[in-house]
CSV table of C-alpha atoms in Angstrom, one decimal:
chain,number,residue,atom,x,y,z
Z,1,MET,CA,-2.0,9.6,24.8
Z,2,ARG,CA,-0.9,13.7,23.6
Z,3,GLY,CA,1.3,15.5,21.8
Z,4,LEU,CA,5.1,15.5,21.9
Z,5,SER,CA,6.6,17.5,24.1
Z,6,SER,CA,9.7,19.7,23.3
Z,7,LYS,CA,12.0,16.7,25.5
Z,8,VAL,CA,10.7,14.1,23.6
Z,9,LYS,CA,10.9,16.4,20.2
Z,10,ARG,CA,14.7,16.9,21.0
Z,11,ILE,CA,15.3,12.8,21.4
Z,12,LEU,CA,13.8,11.9,18.6
Z,13,GLU,CA,16.0,14.6,17.0
Z,14,GLN,CA,19.0,13.8,18.0
Z,15,MET,CA,18.1,9.9,17.6
Z,16,ARG,CA,17.3,11.2,13.8
Z,17,GLU,CA,20.7,13.0,13.1
Z,18,GLU,CA,22.7,10.0,14.9
Z,19,HIS,CA,21.4,7.1,13.5
Z,20,LYS,CA,22.5,5.2,10.0
Z,21,PHE,CA,19.3,4.1,9.2
Z,22,GLN,CA,18.7,1.1,6.6
Z,23,ARG,CA,18.3,2.7,3.1
Z,24,PHE,CA,18.2,1.4,-0.6
Z,25,ASP,CA,21.9,2.3,-0.8
Z,26,THR,CA,23.5,1.0,1.8
Z,27,PHE,CA,21.5,-2.6,1.1
Z,28,PHE,CA,22.7,-2.8,-2.3
Z,29,MET,CA,25.9,-1.9,-1.7
Z,30,GLU,CA,26.4,-4.6,0.9
Z,31,TYR,CA,25.1,-6.8,-1.2
Z,32,LEU,CA,27.5,-6.0,-3.9
Z,33,GLY,CA,30.2,-6.9,-1.3
Z,34,PHE,CA,30.8,-3.3,0.1
Z,35,SER,CA,30.9,-3.5,4.8
Z,36,GLN,CA,28.1,-1.6,6.7
Z,37,GLU,CA,31.1,0.7,7.8
Z,38,GLU,CA,31.8,1.5,3.5
Z,39,ALA,CA,28.1,1.7,2.8
Z,40,ALA,CA,27.3,4.1,5.5
Z,41,GLU,CA,29.7,6.2,4.4
Z,42,GLU,CA,28.7,9.4,3.0
Z,43,THR,CA,31.4,10.1,0.5
Z,44,ASP,CA,30.8,9.9,-3.0
Z,45,VAL,CA,34.1,7.9,-3.6
Z,46,ILE,CA,32.9,4.7,-2.3
Z,47,ARG,CA,29.2,4.9,-3.3
Z,48,LYS,CA,30.9,5.9,-7.3
Z,49,GLN,CA,33.1,2.3,-6.7
Z,50,ALA,CA,29.9,0.6,-6.0
Z,51,TYR,CA,28.3,2.2,-8.9
Z,52,HIS,CA,30.1,1.1,-11.3
Z,53,LYS,CA,31.1,-2.4,-9.8
Z,54,PHE,CA,26.9,-2.5,-11.0
Z,55,LEU,CA,27.4,-1.3,-13.8
Z,56,ASN,CA,30.3,-4.3,-14.6
Z,57,GLN,CA,28.4,-6.9,-13.5
Z,58,ILE,CA,25.0,-6.3,-15.5
Z,59,GLY,CA,27.3,-5.4,-18.5
Z,60,GLU,CA,24.7,-3.7,-21.7
Z,61,GLU,CA,21.5,-4.5,-19.3
Z,62,ARG,CA,20.3,-1.2,-18.2
Z,63,PRO,CA,17.2,-1.1,-15.8
Z,64,ALA,CA,17.0,2.5,-15.5
Z,65,SER,CA,19.1,5.7,-17.3
Z,66,LEU,CA,22.6,6.3,-15.4
Z,67,PRO,CA,21.8,9.1,-13.6
Z,68,THR,CA,18.7,7.1,-12.3
Z,69,MET,CA,21.0,3.7,-11.1
Z,70,ARG,CA,23.6,6.6,-9.7
Z,71,ARG,CA,20.7,8.0,-6.9
Z,72,TRP,CA,20.3,4.1,-6.2
Z,73,PHE,CA,23.4,4.3,-4.7
Z,74,GLY,CA,23.1,7.9,-3.0
Z,75,VAL,CA,25.8,9.2,-5.5
Z,76,ARG,CA,24.9,13.6,-4.8
Z,77,ASP,CA,21.5,12.4,-4.3
Z,78,PHE,CA,19.2,9.6,-3.2
Z,79,LYS,CA,16.3,7.7,-4.6
Z,80,SER,CA,15.1,4.0,-3.9
Z,81,PRO,CA,13.8,2.2,-6.7
Z,82,SER,CA,10.5,1.3,-7.7
Z,83,ARG,CA,8.9,-2.5,-7.4
Z,84,GLU,CA,9.4,-2.6,-11.4
Z,85,GLN,CA,12.8,-1.2,-11.3
Z,86,VAL,CA,13.7,-3.6,-8.3
Z,87,ILE,CA,12.2,-6.6,-10.5
Z,88,ARG,CA,14.8,-5.1,-13.7
Z,89,ILE,CA,17.6,-4.9,-10.9
Z,90,ALA,CA,16.9,-9.0,-10.6
Z,91,PHE,CA,17.1,-9.7,-14.5
Z,92,SER,CA,19.9,-7.5,-14.4
Z,93,LEU,CA,21.9,-8.8,-12.0
Z,94,GLY,CA,20.8,-12.8,-13.1
Z,95,LEU,CA,19.0,-12.9,-9.3
Z,96,ASP,CA,17.1,-16.1,-8.2
Z,97,VAL,CA,13.6,-15.6,-7.0
Z,98,VAL,CA,15.1,-15.6,-3.2
Z,99,ALA,CA,17.5,-13.3,-3.8
Z,100,ALA,CA,14.8,-10.9,-5.7
Z,101,GLU,CA,12.2,-11.1,-2.8
Z,102,GLU,CA,15.2,-10.2,0.0
Z,103,PHE,CA,15.6,-7.3,-2.8
Z,104,LEU,CA,11.9,-6.4,-2.6
Z,105,GLN,CA,11.4,-7.1,1.2
Z,106,LYS,CA,14.9,-5.3,2.7
Z,107,GLY,CA,16.2,-3.1,-0.1
Z,108,ILE,CA,12.4,-1.4,-0.2
Z,109,SER,CA,10.7,-2.4,2.5
Z,110,GLU,CA,7.7,-4.0,-0.4
Z,111,PRO,CA,5.8,-6.9,-0.3
Z,112,SER,CA,7.8,-10.1,-2.0
Z,113,PHE,CA,6.3,-11.5,-5.5
Z,114,GLN,CA,2.5,-10.8,-5.9
Z,115,ILE,CA,2.0,-14.0,-6.8
Z,116,ASN,CA,-1.5,-13.6,-7.4
Z,117,ASP,CA,-0.3,-10.8,-10.0
Z,118,TYR,CA,0.2,-12.7,-13.8
Z,119,THR,CA,3.5,-10.6,-14.8
Z,120,GLU,CA,5.1,-11.1,-11.5
Z,121,LEU,CA,4.7,-14.8,-11.6
Z,122,ILE,CA,5.7,-14.6,-14.9
Z,123,ALA,CA,9.0,-12.5,-13.7
Z,124,MET,CA,9.7,-15.4,-11.4
Z,125,TYR,CA,9.4,-18.4,-13.8
Z,126,CYS,CA,11.5,-16.0,-15.8
Z,127,LEU,CA,14.3,-15.3,-13.3
Z,128,GLU,CA,14.3,-19.2,-11.8
Z,129,ASN,CA,14.8,-20.1,-15.2
Z,130,HIS,CA,17.8,-17.5,-15.8
Z,131,GLN,CA,15.4,-16.0,-18.9
Z,132,ASN,CA,16.1,-12.2,-19.4
Z,133,TYR,CA,14.2,-9.2,-18.6
Z,134,ALA,CA,13.6,-9.0,-22.7
Z,135,LYS,CA,12.1,-12.0,-22.9
Z,136,TYR,CA,9.9,-11.6,-19.6
Z,137,GLU,CA,8.5,-8.9,-21.1
Z,138,SER,CA,8.0,-11.1,-24.8
Z,139,MET,CA,5.7,-13.9,-21.6
Z,140,VAL,CA,3.9,-11.0,-20.4
Z,141,ALA,CA,3.1,-10.1,-24.0
Z,142,GLU,CA,1.6,-13.2,-25.0
Z,143,TYR,CA,-0.2,-13.9,-22.4
Z,144,GLU,CA,-2.5,-10.7,-22.5
Z,145,ARG,CA,-2.6,-11.3,-26.6
Z,146,ASN,CA,-3.7,-15.3,-25.7
Z,147,LEU,CA,-6.5,-14.2,-22.8
Z,148,SER,CA,-9.9,-14.0,-23.9
Z,149,ALA,CA,-11.4,-11.0,-24.0
Z,150,GLN,CA,-14.7,-12.0,-21.4
Z,151,GLN,CA,-12.0,-13.7,-18.7
Z,152,GLU,CA,-13.5,-13.3,-15.7
Z,153,ILE,CA,-11.5,-13.1,-12.0
Z,154,SER,CA,-12.3,-14.3,-9.2
Z,155,HIS,CA,-11.9,-12.9,-5.8
Z,156,GLU,CA,-10.9,-16.0,-3.7
Z,157,PHE,CA,-7.8,-16.6,-1.8
Z,158,ASN,CA,-5.8,-18.8,-3.4
Z,159,THR,CA,-2.3,-17.2,-2.9
Z,160,GLN,CA,-1.5,-20.3,-1.0
Z,161,TRP,CA,-2.3,-23.0,-3.9
Z,162,ILE,CA,-0.6,-20.7,-6.2
Z,163,TYR,CA,2.8,-20.9,-4.5
Z,164,GLN,CA,2.3,-24.8,-4.2
Z,165,GLN,CA,1.5,-25.3,-8.0
Z,166,PHE,CA,4.5,-23.0,-9.1
Z,167,GLU,CA,7.0,-25.7,-6.9
Z,168,HIS,CA,5.6,-28.4,-9.9
Z,169,ILE,CA,5.7,-26.0,-12.8
Z,170,LYS,CA,8.3,-24.0,-11.9
Z,171,GLN,CA,10.9,-26.1,-14.1
Z,172,VAL,CA,9.0,-27.1,-17.2
Z,173,SER,CA,8.8,-25.9,-20.8
Z,174,GLU,CA,7.8,-22.3,-21.4
Z,175,GLU,CA,4.6,-23.8,-23.3
Z,176,GLU,CA,3.3,-26.0,-20.9
Z,177,PHE,CA,3.9,-22.9,-18.1
Z,178,MET,CA,1.8,-21.0,-20.8
Z,179,TYR,CA,-0.4,-23.1,-21.0
Z,180,TRP,CA,-0.9,-23.3,-17.3
Z,181,MET,CA,-1.1,-19.9,-17.4
Z,182,TRP,CA,-4.2,-19.8,-19.3
Z,183,GLN,CA,-6.1,-22.3,-18.4
Z,184,HIS,CA,-5.6,-20.4,-14.7
Z,185,ALA,CA,-6.4,-17.1,-15.9
Z,186,LYS,CA,-9.2,-16.1,-13.1
Z,187,LEU,CA,-6.4,-16.7,-10.1
Z,188,PHE,CA,-4.2,-13.9,-11.1
Z,189,LYS,CA,-6.4,-10.7,-9.6
Z,190,GLY,CA,-3.2,-9.1,-9.1
Z,191,TYR,CA,-3.6,-8.6,-5.7
Z,192,SER,CA,-3.2,-10.7,-2.6
Z,193,LYS,CA,-6.7,-11.0,-0.7
Z,194,THR,CA,-5.0,-11.7,2.4
Z,195,VAL,CA,-3.1,-8.7,2.0
Z,196,GLN,CA,-6.1,-6.2,1.6
Z,197,GLU,CA,-8.4,-8.6,3.9
Z,198,TYR,CA,-5.8,-7.3,6.8
Z,199,LEU,CA,-5.9,-4.2,5.6
Z,200,ASN,CA,-9.3,-3.7,5.5
Z,201,LYS,CA,-9.8,-5.7,8.9
Z,202,TYR,CA,-7.2,-3.2,10.7
Z,203,ARG,CA,-9.4,-0.4,8.8
Z,204,ASP,CA,-12.3,-1.2,10.7
Z,205,SER,CA,-10.6,-1.0,13.8
Z,206,VAL,CA,-9.5,2.0,13.3
Z,207,LEU,CA,-12.7,3.4,12.2
Z,208,GLY,CA,-14.6,2.2,14.8
Z,209,TYR,CA,-11.8,3.4,17.2
Z,210,VAL,CA,-12.5,7.0,16.1
Z,211,ARG,CA,-16.3,7.2,16.0
Z,212,GLN,CA,-16.2,5.5,19.4
Z,213,ASP,CA,-14.1,8.4,21.1
Z,214,ALA,CA,-16.0,11.1,18.5
Z,215,LYS,CA,-19.4,9.4,20.1
Z,216,GLN,CA,-18.2,9.7,24.1
Z,217,ARG,CA,-16.9,13.3,23.4
Z,218,LEU,CA,-20.2,14.4,21.5
Z,219,ASP,CA,-22.1,13.0,24.2
Z,220,LEU,CA,-20.4,14.8,26.8
Z,221,LEU,CA,-20.8,18.2,25.1
Z,222,LEU,CA,-24.7,16.8,24.5
Z,223,SER,CA,-25.2,16.0,27.9
Z,224,GLU,CA,-24.3,20.1,29.0
Z,225,THR,CA,-26.9,22.0,26.3
Z,226,GLY,CA,-30.2,20.0,27.0
Z,227,TYR,CA,-30.1,18.2,23.8
Z,228,GLU,CA,-32.2,14.6,25.6
Z,229,GLU,CA,-34.5,17.0,26.9
Z,230,TRP,CA,-35.1,18.7,23.5
Z,231,ARG,CA,-35.2,15.4,22.3
Z,232,LYS,CA,-38.0,13.7,24.4
Z,233,ARG,CA,-39.7,16.4,23.6
Z,234,LYS,CA,-39.9,16.1,20.3
Z,235,ARG,CA,-39.9,12.6,20.5
Z,236,LEU,CA,-37.4,11.3,18.6
Z,237,GLY,CA,-35.8,7.8,18.7
Z,238,LYS,CA,-32.5,6.5,17.5
Z,239,GLY,CA,-32.2,6.5,14.1
Z,240,SER,CA,-30.7,7.2,11.0
Z,241,LYS,CA,-31.0,11.1,11.4
Z,242,GLU,CA,-29.4,11.5,14.3
Z,243,VAL,CA,-26.8,14.2,12.5
Z,244,GLU,CA,-29.8,15.8,11.5
Z,245,TRP,CA,-31.2,16.3,14.7
Z,246,ILE,CA,-28.0,17.2,16.2
Z,247,ARG,CA,-27.4,19.7,13.4
Z,248,LYS,CA,-31.0,21.2,13.8
Z,249,TYR,CA,-31.1,21.3,17.7
Z,250,ALA,CA,-27.0,22.9,18.1
Z,251,SER,CA,-27.9,25.8,15.7
Z,252,ARG,CA,-30.7,27.3,17.4
Z,253,HIS,CA,-29.3,26.1,20.9
Z,254,VAL,CA,-25.5,26.9,21.1
Z,255,SER,CA,-22.9,29.6,20.3
Z,256,GLN,CA,-21.5,29.1,16.8
Z,257,ASN,CA,-18.4,28.0,18.0
Z,258,LEU,CA,-19.5,25.2,19.8
Z,259,TYR,CA,-21.8,24.5,16.8
Z,260,GLU,CA,-19.2,23.4,15.0
Z,261,ASN,CA,-17.2,21.4,17.6
Z,262,ILE,CA,-20.7,19.5,18.1
Z,263,LEU,CA,-21.3,19.2,14.1
Z,264,GLU,CA,-17.9,18.0,13.5
Z,265,LEU,CA,-18.2,15.3,16.0
Z,266,ALA,CA,-21.7,14.0,14.9
Z,267,LYS,CA,-20.4,13.7,11.6
Z,268,LEU,CA,-17.4,11.5,12.6
Z,269,ALA,CA,-19.6,9.1,15.1
Z,270,TYR,CA,-22.6,8.9,12.8
Z,271,SER,CA,-20.5,8.4,9.8
Z,272,GLU,CA,-21.3,5.6,7.2
Z,273,ALA,CA,-18.8,2.9,6.5
Z,274,GLY,CA,-17.7,4.1,3.4
Z,275,GLN,CA,-16.4,7.4,4.2
Z,276,ASN,CA,-13.1,6.1,5.1
Z,277,THR,CA,-10.4,8.3,3.6
Z,278,LYS,CA,-12.1,11.2,5.6
Z,279,LEU,CA,-11.8,9.5,9.0
Z,280,LEU,CA,-8.7,8.2,8.3
Z,281,GLY,CA,-6.8,11.3,6.8
Z,282,GLU,CA,-6.1,12.3,10.4
Z,283,LEU,CA,-3.7,9.0,10.6
Z,284,TYR,CA,-2.4,9.4,7.8
Z,285,THR,CA,-0.9,13.2,8.0
Z,286,ARG,CA,1.7,14.4,6.3
Z,287,VAL,CA,2.3,10.7,4.3
Z,288,ALA,CA,-0.8,10.1,2.3
Z,289,THR,CA,-3.3,12.0,0.5
Z,290,GLY,CA,-7.0,11.3,-0.1
Z,291,LYS,CA,-6.2,10.1,-3.3
Z,292,TYR,CA,-3.9,7.3,-2.3
Z,293,LEU,CA,-5.8,6.2,0.8
Z,294,SER,CA,-9.2,5.7,-1.6
Z,295,ASP,CA,-7.1,3.8,-4.2
Z,296,LEU,CA,-5.4,1.7,-1.3
Z,297,PHE,CA,-8.9,0.5,-0.5
Z,298,ASN,CA,-10.2,0.3,-3.8
Z,299,ILE,CA,-7.0,-2.6,-5.2
Z,300,PRO,CA,-9.3,-4.8,-6.1
Z,301,GLN,CA,-11.4,-2.8,-8.3
Z,302,ARG,CA,-8.6,-1.2,-9.7
Z,303,HIS,CA,-6.7,-4.3,-10.8
Z,304,GLU,CA,-10.1,-5.7,-12.6
Z,305,MET,CA,-10.2,-2.7,-14.5
Z,306,ASP,CA,-6.3,-2.9,-15.9
Z,307,ILE,CA,-7.0,-6.2,-16.3
Z,308,HIS,CA,-10.1,-5.8,-18.7
Z,309,VAL,CA,-8.1,-2.6,-20.1
Z,310,LYS,CA,-5.0,-4.8,-21.2
Z,311,GLN,CA,-7.6,-7.6,-22.7
Z,312,ALA,CA,-8.9,-4.8,-24.7
Z,313,ILE,CA,-6.1,-3.1,-25.8
Z,314,ARG,CA,-4.0,-6.5,-26.8
Z,315,GLU,CA,-7.3,-7.4,-28.9
Z,316,LEU,CA,-7.1,-4.1,-30.9
Z,317,GLU,CA,-3.7,-4.6,-31.9
Z,318,GLN,CA,-4.6,-7.6,-33.8
Z,319,MET,CA,-7.6,-5.7,-35.7
Z,320,ASP,CA,-7.2,-3.1,-38.7
Z,321,GLY,CA,-7.5,0.2,-37.2
Z,322,GLU,CA,-10.4,1.1,-40.1
Z,323,GLU,CA,-12.4,-2.0,-38.3
Z,324,LEU,CA,-15.8,-1.1,-36.2
Z,325,CYS,CA,-14.7,-1.2,-32.5
Z,326,PRO,CA,-16.0,-4.4,-30.9
Z,327,ALA,CA,-18.6,-4.2,-28.9
Z,328,HIS,CA,-17.8,-5.3,-25.5
Z,329,VAL,CA,-15.1,-3.0,-26.1
Z,330,THR,CA,-17.1,0.0,-26.7
Z,331,GLU,CA,-18.8,-0.9,-23.5
Z,332,LEU,CA,-15.8,-1.1,-21.8
Z,333,ILE,CA,-14.7,2.6,-22.8
Z,334,GLN,CA,-17.7,3.9,-21.9
Z,335,ASN,CA,-18.1,2.9,-18.8
Z,336,TYR,CA,-14.6,4.3,-17.8
Z,337,ASN,CA,-15.0,7.4,-19.6
Z,338,ARG,CA,-18.0,7.4,-17.0
Z,339,GLY,CA,-20.2,9.4,-20.1
Z,340,GLU,CA,-20.1,9.1,-24.1
Z,341,LEU,CA,-17.6,9.1,-26.1
Z,342,MET,CA,-17.7,9.0,-29.9
Z,343,LEU,CA,-15.2,6.3,-31.4
Z,344,GLU,CA,-15.1,6.0,-35.0
Z,345,ASN,CA,-13.2,2.9,-35.6
Z,346,ALA,CA,-11.0,0.3,-33.6
Z,347,GLY,CA,-7.5,2.2,-34.4
Z,348,GLU,CA,-9.4,5.5,-32.4
Z,349,ALA,CA,-10.3,3.1,-29.6
Z,350,LEU,CA,-6.7,1.4,-29.2
Z,351,GLU,CA,-5.6,5.0,-28.9
Z,352,TRP,CA,-7.7,6.3,-26.2
Z,353,LEU,CA,-7.5,2.9,-24.3
Z,354,LYS,CA,-3.3,3.2,-24.4
Z,355,GLU,CA,-3.7,6.7,-23.3
Z,356,PHE,CA,-5.8,5.3,-20.3
Z,357,ASP,CA,-3.7,2.9,-19.3
Z,358,ARG,CA,-0.7,5.0,-19.3
Z,359,GLU,CA,-2.3,7.6,-16.6
Z,360,SER,CA,-3.8,4.8,-14.6
Z,361,LYS,CA,-0.3,2.9,-14.0
Z,362,ARG,CA,0.0,5.5,-11.4
Z,363,ARG,CA,-2.7,4.7,-9.6
Z,364,ARG,CA,-1.6,0.7,-9.9
Z,365,LEU,CA,-0.9,0.0,-5.9
Z,366,VAL,CA,0.4,-2.6,-3.9
Z,367,VAL,CA,-0.1,-2.3,-0.7
Z,368,LYS,CA,3.2,-2.1,1.2
Z,369,ARG,CA,3.8,-2.1,5.4
Z,370,GLY,CA,4.0,1.5,5.7
Z,371,ASP,CA,0.3,1.1,4.4
Z,372,LEU,CA,-0.8,-1.2,7.1
Z,373,LEU,CA,1.6,-0.4,9.9
Z,374,PRO,CA,0.7,3.4,11.0
Z,375,MET,CA,-3.0,1.6,11.1
Z,376,ILE,CA,-1.6,-1.3,13.0
Z,377,LEU,CA,0.2,0.8,15.9
Z,378,TYR,CA,-3.2,3.0,16.3
Z,379,VAL,CA,-5.0,-0.3,17.0
Z,380,ALA,CA,-2.4,-1.3,19.3
Z,381,GLN,CA,-2.2,1.6,21.5
Z,382,GLN,CA,-5.7,1.6,21.2
Z,383,ARG,CA,-5.6,-2.2,22.8
Z,384,TYR,CA,-3.3,-1.2,25.4
Z,385,LEU,CA,-5.4,2.1,26.6
Z,386,GLU,CA,-8.3,-0.3,26.7
Z,387,LYS,CA,-6.3,-2.9,29.5
Z,388,MET,CA,-4.5,0.8,31.1
Z,389,ARG,CA,-8.3,1.1,32.2
Z,390,GLU,CA,-8.8,-2.3,33.6
Z,391,GLU,CA,-5.6,-2.9,35.6
Z,392,GLU,CA,-2.8,-1.2,35.6
Z,393,ASP,CA,-0.3,2.1,34.9
Z,394,TYR,CA,1.5,3.0,31.9
Z,395,ASN,CA,4.1,0.5,31.2
Z,396,GLN,CA,6.6,1.1,28.2
Z,397,GLN,CA,8.0,-2.6,27.4
Z,398,GLU,CA,4.5,-3.9,27.6
Z,399,ALA,CA,2.7,-1.1,25.7
Z,400,LEU,CA,5.7,-1.6,22.8
Z,401,LYS,CA,5.3,-5.9,23.4
Z,402,MET,CA,2.1,-5.6,22.5
Z,403,PHE,CA,2.4,-3.4,19.4
Z,404,ARG,CA,5.4,-6.0,18.2
Z,405,ASN,CA,3.5,-9.0,18.6
Z,406,LEU,CA,0.5,-7.7,16.5
Z,407,ALA,CA,3.2,-5.3,13.5
Z,408,ASP,CA,5.1,-9.2,13.5
Z,409,ALA,CA,2.3,-11.5,13.7
Z,410,THR,CA,0.8,-9.1,10.4
Z,411,MET,CA,3.6,-8.6,8.2
Z,412,ILE,CA,4.6,-12.1,8.3
Z,413,ALA,CA,0.9,-13.6,7.6
Z,414,CYS,CA,1.2,-10.8,4.6
Z,415,ASN,CA,4.7,-12.1,3.2
Z,416,MET,CA,6.4,-8.6,4.2
Z,417,ALA,CA,9.3,-8.6,6.5
Z,418,PRO,CA,8.8,-7.6,10.4
Z,419,LEU,CA,9.6,-4.3,12.4
Z,420,ASP,CA,13.1,-3.1,12.0
Z,421,GLU,CA,15.0,-0.7,14.4
Z,422,SER,CA,17.1,-0.4,11.1
Z,423,TYR,CA,15.0,1.3,9.1
Z,424,MET,CA,13.8,4.6,10.0
Z,425,PHE,CA,9.9,4.4,9.4
Z,426,ASP,CA,10.1,1.4,11.8
Z,427,MET,CA,12.1,3.0,14.3
Z,428,MET,CA,9.7,6.1,14.5
Z,429,LEU,CA,6.8,4.1,15.3
Z,430,ILE,CA,8.6,2.2,17.9
Z,431,SER,CA,9.8,5.6,19.2
Z,432,CYS,CA,6.0,6.7,19.6
Z,433,TYR,CA,6.6,4.5,23.0
Z,434,GLN,CA,8.3,6.6,25.0
Z,435,GLU,CA,9.3,6.0,29.2
Z,436,GLU,CA,6.6,7.9,30.3
Z,437,GLU,CA,3.7,8.0,27.2
Z,438,MET,CA,2.8,6.9,24.3
Z,439,TYR,CA,2.7,9.4,21.4
Z,440,ASP,CA,0.6,9.4,18.0
Z,441,TYR,CA,2.3,8.3,14.9
Z,442,GLY,CA,1.1,11.6,13.0
Z,443,ASP,CA,3.3,14.0,16.0
Z,444,VAL,CA,6.8,11.9,15.6
Z,445,VAL,CA,7.0,11.0,11.4
Z,446,GLY,CA,6.2,14.8,11.6
Z,447,LEU,CA,8.8,15.6,13.0
């Protein structure tokens, strides 16, 4: 793989200019009965017609402000709705679960309902029974209010079992449904363990390839400097101090420029497994920050924290603000504050937790297709390079087929939409496979 040639850059830039990619506005307009040609039309006239048709259908419901909803239709400006907003749209339109899942998967390229998240399972129940958004909010609040303050969370595989159970309980009374939810509260960890396992699997594969490549380049550089002879004289074996030994040798025996290159490769080759964000930074260049990646690979811990915070908030809301804060809530706050915090009473503790919850909300993630696909692309390309070394020259169709098969199998297992060229992001990934060469994801997406 190499950097983009000027010819390939022109091809990709032309493709972006000429191809009408699917976005939420085109998806939404087609759902409302407008043709593909009308949905792709750039004029505000047709888009305003779709926007007003939507307003007429939802009546007094307001899933967002009017300016925000106009942007969903690309009127003057475009902005795709968030996951929470799509769920509100589903309530406003009176969609059933299947239609709402299509909005999530095809509309905004996110996973379908996270049935391990109690808020989304309650949303599914309410949609299935034609309840409105206000009813959904009240049921979520009731569920949280009656949770045990010491409720444990099970981080096991249970998605399919919950889906099977939902088919039996989706038509029962609200009282029976909520009782079932409380009985199985430990299962609602807020994320899919299957998806998280795939995320971690591909992360580990990517990091393995990165370290392997760094090790090969490092060995090549060191072989030209006399490092191995120096090690033998010092009688140094293989061990955890390899980076320190390389640093010590290179600082005395090579030029400053070569020293910096050797040290950077040594840190990559012998990095600890936990240093994910640094090693993945190059792969996600221009599309994800280190902070985002850190949150992404710590979703289980963050979701459990969020659940315990909400439990504490509901508990404190039932108390007089002047009462002494319960010891377990004080301990929870001290843990999340990462230091001593003086709180006089339950009222002060409640205010602190609400503010903490608001700040944490921005870092609550659901693993999306866009988080998995760049790593799948990298792994598929590395596997194809290994195959090339053993058997054959580069073949565009064979290489692309390997990526498609791996991507689609993973997306289906994770309850996500398979690759689709009508979406710009997917097309950018596919376009990494050109006739004469494969290209890096970061180079193509960063155009």
